[in-house]
Structures are given as C-alpha cells and as structure tokens.
Coordinates of C-alpha atoms in Angstrom, one line a residue:
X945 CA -27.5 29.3 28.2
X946 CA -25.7 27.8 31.7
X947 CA -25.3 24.3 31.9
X948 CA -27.3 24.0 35.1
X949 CA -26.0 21.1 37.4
X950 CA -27.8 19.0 40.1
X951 CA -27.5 18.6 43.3
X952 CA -26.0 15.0 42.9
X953 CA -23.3 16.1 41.0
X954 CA -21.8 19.2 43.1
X955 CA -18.5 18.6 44.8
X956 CA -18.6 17.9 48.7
X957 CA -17.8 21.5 50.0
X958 CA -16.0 22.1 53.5
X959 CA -16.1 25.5 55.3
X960 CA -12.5 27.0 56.6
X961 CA -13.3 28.1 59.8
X962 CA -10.9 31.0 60.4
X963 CA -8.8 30.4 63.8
X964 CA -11.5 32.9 65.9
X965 CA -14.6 30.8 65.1
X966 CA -12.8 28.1 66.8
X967 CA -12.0 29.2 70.5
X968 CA -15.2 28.3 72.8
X969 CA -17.2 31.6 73.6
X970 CA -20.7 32.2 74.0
X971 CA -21.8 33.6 70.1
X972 CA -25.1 34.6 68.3
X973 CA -24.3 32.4 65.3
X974 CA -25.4 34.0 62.1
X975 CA -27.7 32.0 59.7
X976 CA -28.4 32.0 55.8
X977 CA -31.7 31.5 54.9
X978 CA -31.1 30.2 51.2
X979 CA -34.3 29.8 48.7
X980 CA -33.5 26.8 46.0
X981 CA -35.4 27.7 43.1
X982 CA -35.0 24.6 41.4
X983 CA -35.2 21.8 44.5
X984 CA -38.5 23.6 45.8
X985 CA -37.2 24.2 49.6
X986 CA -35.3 26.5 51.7
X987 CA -32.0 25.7 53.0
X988 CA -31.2 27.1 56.6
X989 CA -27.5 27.4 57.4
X990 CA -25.6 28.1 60.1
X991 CA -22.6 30.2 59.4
X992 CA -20.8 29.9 62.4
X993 CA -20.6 25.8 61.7
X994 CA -20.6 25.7 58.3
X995 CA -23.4 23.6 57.8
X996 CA -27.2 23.5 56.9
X997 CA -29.2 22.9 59.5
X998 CA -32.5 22.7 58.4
X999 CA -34.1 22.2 54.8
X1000 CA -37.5 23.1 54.6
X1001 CA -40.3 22.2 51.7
X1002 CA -41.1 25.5 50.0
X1003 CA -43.4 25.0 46.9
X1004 CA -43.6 27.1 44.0
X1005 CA -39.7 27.4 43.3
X1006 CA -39.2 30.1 45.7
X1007 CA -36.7 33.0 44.8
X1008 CA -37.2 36.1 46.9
X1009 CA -36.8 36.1 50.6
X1010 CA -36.2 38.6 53.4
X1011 CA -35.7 37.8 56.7
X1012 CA -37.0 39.9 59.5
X1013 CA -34.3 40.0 62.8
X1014 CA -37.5 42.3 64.5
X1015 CA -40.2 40.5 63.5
X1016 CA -38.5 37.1 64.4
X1017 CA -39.4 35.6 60.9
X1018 CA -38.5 34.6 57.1
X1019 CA -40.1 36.1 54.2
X1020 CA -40.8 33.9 50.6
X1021 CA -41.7 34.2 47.2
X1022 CA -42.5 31.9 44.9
X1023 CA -43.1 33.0 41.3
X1024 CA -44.9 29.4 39.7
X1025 CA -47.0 29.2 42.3
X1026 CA -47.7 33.3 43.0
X1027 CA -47.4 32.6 46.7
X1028 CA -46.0 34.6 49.8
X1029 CA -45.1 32.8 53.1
X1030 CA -44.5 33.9 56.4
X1031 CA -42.6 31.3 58.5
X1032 CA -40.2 31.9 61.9
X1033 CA -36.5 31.8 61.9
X1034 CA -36.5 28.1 62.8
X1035 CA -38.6 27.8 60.2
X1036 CA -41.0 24.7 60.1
X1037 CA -44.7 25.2 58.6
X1038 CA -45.6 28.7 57.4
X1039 CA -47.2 30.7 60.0
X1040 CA -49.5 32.9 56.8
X1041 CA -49.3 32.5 53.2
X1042 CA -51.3 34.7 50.5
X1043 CA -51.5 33.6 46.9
X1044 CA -51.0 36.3 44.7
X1045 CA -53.1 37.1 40.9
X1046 CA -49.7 38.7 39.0
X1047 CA -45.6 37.9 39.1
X1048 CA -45.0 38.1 43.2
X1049 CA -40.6 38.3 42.6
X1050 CA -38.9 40.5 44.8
X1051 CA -39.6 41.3 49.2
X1052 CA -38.6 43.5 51.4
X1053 CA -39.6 44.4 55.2
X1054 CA -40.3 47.3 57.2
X1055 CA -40.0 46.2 60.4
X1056 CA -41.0 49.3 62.1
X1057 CA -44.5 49.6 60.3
X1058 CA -44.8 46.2 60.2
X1059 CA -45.5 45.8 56.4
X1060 CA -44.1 43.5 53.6
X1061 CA -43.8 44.5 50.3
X1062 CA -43.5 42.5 47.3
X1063 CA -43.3 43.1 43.9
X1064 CA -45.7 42.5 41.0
X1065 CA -43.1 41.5 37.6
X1066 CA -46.2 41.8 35.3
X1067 CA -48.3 44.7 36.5
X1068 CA -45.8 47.1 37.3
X1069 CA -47.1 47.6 41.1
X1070 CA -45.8 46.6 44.7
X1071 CA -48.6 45.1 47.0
X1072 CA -48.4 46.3 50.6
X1073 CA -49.4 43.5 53.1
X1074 CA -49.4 43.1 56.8
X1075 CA -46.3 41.2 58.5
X1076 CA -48.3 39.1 60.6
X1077 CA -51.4 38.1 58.4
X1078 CA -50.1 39.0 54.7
X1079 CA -53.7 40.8 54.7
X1080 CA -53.1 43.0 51.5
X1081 CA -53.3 47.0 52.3
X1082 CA -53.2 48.7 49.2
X1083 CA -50.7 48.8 46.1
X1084 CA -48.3 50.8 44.7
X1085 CA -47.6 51.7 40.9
X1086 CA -44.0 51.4 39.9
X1087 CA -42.3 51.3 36.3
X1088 CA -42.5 48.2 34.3
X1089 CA -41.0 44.5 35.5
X1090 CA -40.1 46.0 39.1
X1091 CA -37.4 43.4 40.7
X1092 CA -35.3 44.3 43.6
X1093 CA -36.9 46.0 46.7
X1094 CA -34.9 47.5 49.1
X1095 CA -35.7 50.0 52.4
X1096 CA -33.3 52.4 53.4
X1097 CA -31.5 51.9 56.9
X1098 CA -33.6 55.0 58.2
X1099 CA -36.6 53.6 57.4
X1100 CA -37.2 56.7 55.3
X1101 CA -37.3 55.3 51.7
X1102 CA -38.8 51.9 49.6
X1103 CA -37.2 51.7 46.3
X1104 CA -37.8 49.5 43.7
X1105 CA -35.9 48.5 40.8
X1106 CA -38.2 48.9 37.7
X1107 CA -35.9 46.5 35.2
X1108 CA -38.0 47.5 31.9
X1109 CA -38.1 51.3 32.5
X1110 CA -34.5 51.3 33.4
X1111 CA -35.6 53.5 36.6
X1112 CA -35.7 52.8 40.0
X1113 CA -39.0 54.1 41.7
X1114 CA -39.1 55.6 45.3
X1115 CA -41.3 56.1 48.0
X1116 CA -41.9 57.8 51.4
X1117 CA -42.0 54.5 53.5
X1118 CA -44.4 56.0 56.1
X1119 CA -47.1 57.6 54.2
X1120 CA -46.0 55.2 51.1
X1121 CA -46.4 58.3 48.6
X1122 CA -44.4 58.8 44.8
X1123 CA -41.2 60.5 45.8
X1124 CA -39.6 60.6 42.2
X1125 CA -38.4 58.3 39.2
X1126 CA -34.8 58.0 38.5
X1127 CA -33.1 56.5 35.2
X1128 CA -30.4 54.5 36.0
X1129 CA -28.3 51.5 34.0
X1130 CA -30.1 49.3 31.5
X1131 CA -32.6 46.7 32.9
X1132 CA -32.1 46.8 36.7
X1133 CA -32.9 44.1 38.7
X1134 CA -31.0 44.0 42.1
X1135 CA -31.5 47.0 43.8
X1136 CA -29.5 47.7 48.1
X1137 CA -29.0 51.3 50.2
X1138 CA -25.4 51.5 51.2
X1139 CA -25.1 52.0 55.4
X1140 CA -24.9 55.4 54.5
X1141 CA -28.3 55.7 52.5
X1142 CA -27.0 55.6 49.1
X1143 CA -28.8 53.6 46.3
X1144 CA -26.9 51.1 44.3
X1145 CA -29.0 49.1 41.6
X1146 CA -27.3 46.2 39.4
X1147 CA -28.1 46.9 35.9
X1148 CA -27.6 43.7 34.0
X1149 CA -28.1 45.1 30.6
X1150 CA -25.1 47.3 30.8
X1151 CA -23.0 46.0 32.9
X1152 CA -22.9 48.7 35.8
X1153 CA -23.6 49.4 38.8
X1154 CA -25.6 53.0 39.4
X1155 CA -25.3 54.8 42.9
X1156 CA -27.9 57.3 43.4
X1157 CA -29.2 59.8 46.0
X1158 CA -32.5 59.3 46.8
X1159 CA -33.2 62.5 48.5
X1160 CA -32.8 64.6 45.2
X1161 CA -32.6 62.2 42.4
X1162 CA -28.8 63.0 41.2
X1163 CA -26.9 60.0 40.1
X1164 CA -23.8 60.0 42.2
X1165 CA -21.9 57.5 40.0
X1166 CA -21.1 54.5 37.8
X1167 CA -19.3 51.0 39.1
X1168 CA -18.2 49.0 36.2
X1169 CA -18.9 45.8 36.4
X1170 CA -18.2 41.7 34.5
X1171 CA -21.0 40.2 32.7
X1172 CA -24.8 40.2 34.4
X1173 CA -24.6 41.8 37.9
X1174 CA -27.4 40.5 39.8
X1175 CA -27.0 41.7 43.6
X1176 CA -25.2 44.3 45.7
X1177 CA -24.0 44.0 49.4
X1178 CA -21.7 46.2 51.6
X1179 CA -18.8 46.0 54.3
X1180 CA -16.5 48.2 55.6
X1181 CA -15.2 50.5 52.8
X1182 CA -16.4 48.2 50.2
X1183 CA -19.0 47.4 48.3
X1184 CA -19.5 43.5 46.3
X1185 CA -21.3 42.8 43.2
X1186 CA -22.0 39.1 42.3
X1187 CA -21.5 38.8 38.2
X1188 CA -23.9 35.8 37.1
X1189 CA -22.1 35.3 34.1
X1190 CA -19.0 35.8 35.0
X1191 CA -18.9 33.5 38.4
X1192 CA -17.0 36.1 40.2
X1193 CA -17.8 39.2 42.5
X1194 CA -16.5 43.0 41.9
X1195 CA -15.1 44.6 44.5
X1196 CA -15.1 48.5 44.7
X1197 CA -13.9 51.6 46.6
X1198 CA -18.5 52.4 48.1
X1199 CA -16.6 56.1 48.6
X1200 CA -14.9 56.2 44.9
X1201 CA -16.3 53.6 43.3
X1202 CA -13.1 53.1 42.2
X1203 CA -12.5 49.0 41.2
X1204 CA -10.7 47.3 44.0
X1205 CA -10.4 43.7 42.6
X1206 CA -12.6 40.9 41.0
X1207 CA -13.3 37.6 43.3
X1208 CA -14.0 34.3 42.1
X1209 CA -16.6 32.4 43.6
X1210 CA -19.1 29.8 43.0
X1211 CA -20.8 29.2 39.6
X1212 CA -23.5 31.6 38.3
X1213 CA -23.3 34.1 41.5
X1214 CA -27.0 35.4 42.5
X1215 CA -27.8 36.9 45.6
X1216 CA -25.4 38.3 48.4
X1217 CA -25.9 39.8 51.6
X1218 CA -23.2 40.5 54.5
X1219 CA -23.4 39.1 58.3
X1220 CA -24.0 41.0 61.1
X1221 CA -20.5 41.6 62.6
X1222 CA -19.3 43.0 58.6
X1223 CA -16.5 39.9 58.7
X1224 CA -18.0 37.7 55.7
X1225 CA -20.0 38.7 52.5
X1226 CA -21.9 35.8 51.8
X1227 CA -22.9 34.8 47.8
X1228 CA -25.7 32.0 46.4
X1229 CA -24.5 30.4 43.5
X1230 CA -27.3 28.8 41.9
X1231 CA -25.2 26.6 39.2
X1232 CA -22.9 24.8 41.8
X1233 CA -25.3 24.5 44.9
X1234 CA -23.6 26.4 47.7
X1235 CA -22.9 29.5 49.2
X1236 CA -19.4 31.3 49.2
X1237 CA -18.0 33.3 52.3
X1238 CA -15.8 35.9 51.2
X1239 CA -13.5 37.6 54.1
X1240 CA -14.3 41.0 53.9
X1241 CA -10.8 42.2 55.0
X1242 CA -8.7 39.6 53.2
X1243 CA -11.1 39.9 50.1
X1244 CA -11.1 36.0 49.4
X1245 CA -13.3 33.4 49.7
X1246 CA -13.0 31.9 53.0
X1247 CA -15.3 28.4 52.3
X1248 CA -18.4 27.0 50.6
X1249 CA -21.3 25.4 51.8
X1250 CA -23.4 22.6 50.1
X1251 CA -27.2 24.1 50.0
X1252 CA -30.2 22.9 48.1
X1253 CA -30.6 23.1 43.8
X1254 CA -30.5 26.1 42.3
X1255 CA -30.0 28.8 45.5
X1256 CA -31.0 32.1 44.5
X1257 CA -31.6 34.3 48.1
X1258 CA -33.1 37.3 45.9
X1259 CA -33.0 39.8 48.9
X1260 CA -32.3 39.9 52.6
X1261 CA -31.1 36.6 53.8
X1262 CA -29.2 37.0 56.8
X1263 CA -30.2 36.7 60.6
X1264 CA -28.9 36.6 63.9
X1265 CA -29.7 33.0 65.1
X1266 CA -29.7 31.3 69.1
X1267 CA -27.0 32.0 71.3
X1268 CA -24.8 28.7 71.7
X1269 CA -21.8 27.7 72.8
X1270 CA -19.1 27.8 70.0
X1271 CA -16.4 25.2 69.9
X1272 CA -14.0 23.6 67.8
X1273 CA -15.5 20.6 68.6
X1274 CA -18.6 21.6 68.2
X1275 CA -18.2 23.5 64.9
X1276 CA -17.7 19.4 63.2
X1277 CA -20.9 18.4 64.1

C-alpha cells in the first residue's frame, strides 16, 4: 500500500509561468476545481496564477466532480457520506444536495438536457437527476461496480465504465435507452470520448488502455500502459494516461496509439483533464497534494500547485473562469 503523506509535509510548490501568461491581456483564466478526498474540501485554482483561490468545506470525502461551463456550476460526490452537491463556479454554499441510498462515485453532465448522472458502485445502476434540483428521474442498469461516466462531445452517448464486468455500458443520451455492452480491459474504472467520439476506458487490472467505437461496438485498439491507469484526457494528437502506481503519465499517438513517451509527475497520479485552449494537461496527485501542468506541445511538466489532502478530481474538472486582467504582476499575488 502508498505511504499517504499530509498536507503539512508536502514541499512548497511554485508554478512556471511560461513567458505568454506573463504579457498583460484581457484572458478568461481557466480554473481546476480539485476534490480532496482526504482533507474533506474542494480546492479551487486558478491556472492562469498558479494558485488556489478558494478552498471550500465539502463533507463526506468527496471524489467525483464535473463541472458544468453551461450550467455555470460544479458537480460533487461524496462516497462516506452518499451525498451529491450542486454549488456555482465560485463556489460557496451548495445551491442543492441529494443524499443518495447505494455507492454515489462517478458524475457526469449533459448540459443540453440538463441532467446529471452519477453512478451507483454497489447496485450496478446510474441515477438520473435534474441539474438544478438533483430531483431524481429514473435509473439506469449498468454492469457491476460502474466508475467512470463520460458523455460524448455530440451529446449522442453516456457510457459508463462497469469495473467488475470488465464492460463499459452505453446509452442513447436523449431517450437514455441500452445501446450495447462492450468488453474491454480488466476492471475499468476511468472511462473519456476522444474530440473525435472515440471511447477510451483505463483498465487498471491490465494495464491498458481500450479505445472503442461506440456506434457499433468494435474495439478499435489497445494502449499499453505503467502500473494502475486511473484517468484519460486528450490534446492535440495526443492522448495522456495518469499511472497511479507508477507516478507518471503515458503519452500516445490518439490516431496510432502508438507510445509516444512516459511523463513523470506528482505522486500517485488520479484524475486529469485538459484546459480549454489544449496548451496544458492538468493531473491530481493525491499522495503529494498538488496538481501537475504538463505542456502539451513540449510534453513536460510545466509547474505544480499546492491543493488540499488527498486530490482526486474523478471526472470533469476544468472551467472557464472571470475575465481579468492578466499581468506579470499580477500573476504573484
């Protein structure tokens, strides 16, 4: 088992802010909305300064978020206490909440219906709830331990990763209906559509990475991956897998799938998501407290910030945040 380390003993971390962050320009700063499993909050970070912002009370150890650029608000799930919370992107109290009988672990959004979906670990199901309320709608069966949720840049597909069936599961996102079961790598858990509409699911047990096409159900593929992937993002040409066990990311050809290299980031890499403008790839590292920003064109970590204990940003995590004006000046405050 990883050594898990607290807060007070993590490293002060500065971000390198590449030269173009530092020339005064109006900007629409991106902003990590970072769940700390172990501290019980929700660390809100601005990207463009390289700092948290904001660090909100969250109980229940929260793990799963997804924010909502759309619906102007941030998603949570907290497994001990079987709670979902709605709250805005300057986040202070929740705006709804819904406690939840089962294992509430992974969320996704479709903005365009409106819904939220979360996961149910120990009934194999997904419960459907409004976006504003969290009213529940109706559920949906899946295989056993679903995980990951993920909604395909059309807005045509839900797929779950169902870890103990070794399948993912889709839907029809509008009229929520069975499209087909798919059997992937061993015990997936992570679970992303490529810009493209590709399915990519991070199968821990084996050690891959399976792309599929959810249309017909052929798998496309095999990514090779280092120990425990957790979480798949994409950028450019690329596509980044953070390895828990390995404290690194994989980086491969998202055409080939060839391997491209192997990144070393924070310790015990969870999850990852990629800002708006495609520059940085963004990683939580739950056993050394920050987040790394990977260059996606250098294909190195650009800086670290310091976030809460044990970050684990299972899902969506990235946003758009207020325009402001950027400056090197103000970039130290």
């Amino acid at each position: 088992m990883r050594w898990k380390r607290s807060s007070a003993n993590s490293l002060a971390l500065t971000l390198v802010l590449v030269a173009a962050f530092l020339a005064p320009q109006p900007v629409r700063a991106d902003y990590a909305y970072v769940t700390n499993q172990s501290s019980s909050d929700l660390s809100v970070i601005d990207l463009d300064r390289g700092s948290e912002v904001e660090r909100l009370t969250v109980p229940g150890q929260p793990a799963g978020v997804a924010v909502s650029q759309g619906l102007k608000s941030v998603f949570t799930v907290s497994p001990e206490s079987k709670t979902v919370r709605r709250y805005g992107l300057m986040p202070q109290a929740p705006k709804a909440e819904l406690h939840l009988e089962g294992g509430p672990m992974g969320i996704a959004v479709d903005d365009r219906r409106q819904r939220v979906f979360v996961s149910d670990w120990y009934n194999a199901r997904v419960w459907v709830l409004a976006s504003d309320t969290l009213e529940l709608r109706t559920t949906l069966r899946t295989g056993s331990a679903p995980a990951g949720l993920a909604l395909s840049p059309d807005g045509k597909w839900l797929a779950t990763a169902d870890r103990d069936s070794n399948q993912v599961s889709i839907f029809a996102a509008d009229t929520l209906e069975l499209h087909r079961r798919i059997t992937v790598g061993e015990r997936p858990f992570g679970i992303t559509f490529s810009p493209d509409g590709r399915l990519f699911t991070a199968d821990v047990g084996s050690n891959t990475v399976t792309v599929v096409d959810p249309e017909d159900g052929k798998v496309l593929g095999k990514v090779k991956t280092r120990e425990r992937p957790y979480g798949v993002a994409f950028a450019g040409k690329h596509g980044f897998v953070t390895n828990q066990y390995d404290d690194s990311v994989n980086v491969f050809d998202a055409t080939t799938y060839a391997p491209v290299t192997v990144i070393s980031v924070g310790e015990y890499p969870e999850g990852i998501d990629t800002t708006a403008d495609g520059r940085f790839v963004v990683v939580a590292n739950w056993a050394s407290n920050t987040v790394s920003l990977i260059d996606t064109e250098k294909l190195e970590v650009a800086g670290e910030i310091a976030t809460g204990d044990g970050p684990r940003a299972f899902g969506k995590f990235l946003a758009d945040g207020p325009d402001h004006q950027k400056s090197a000046k103000g970039a130290e405050n």
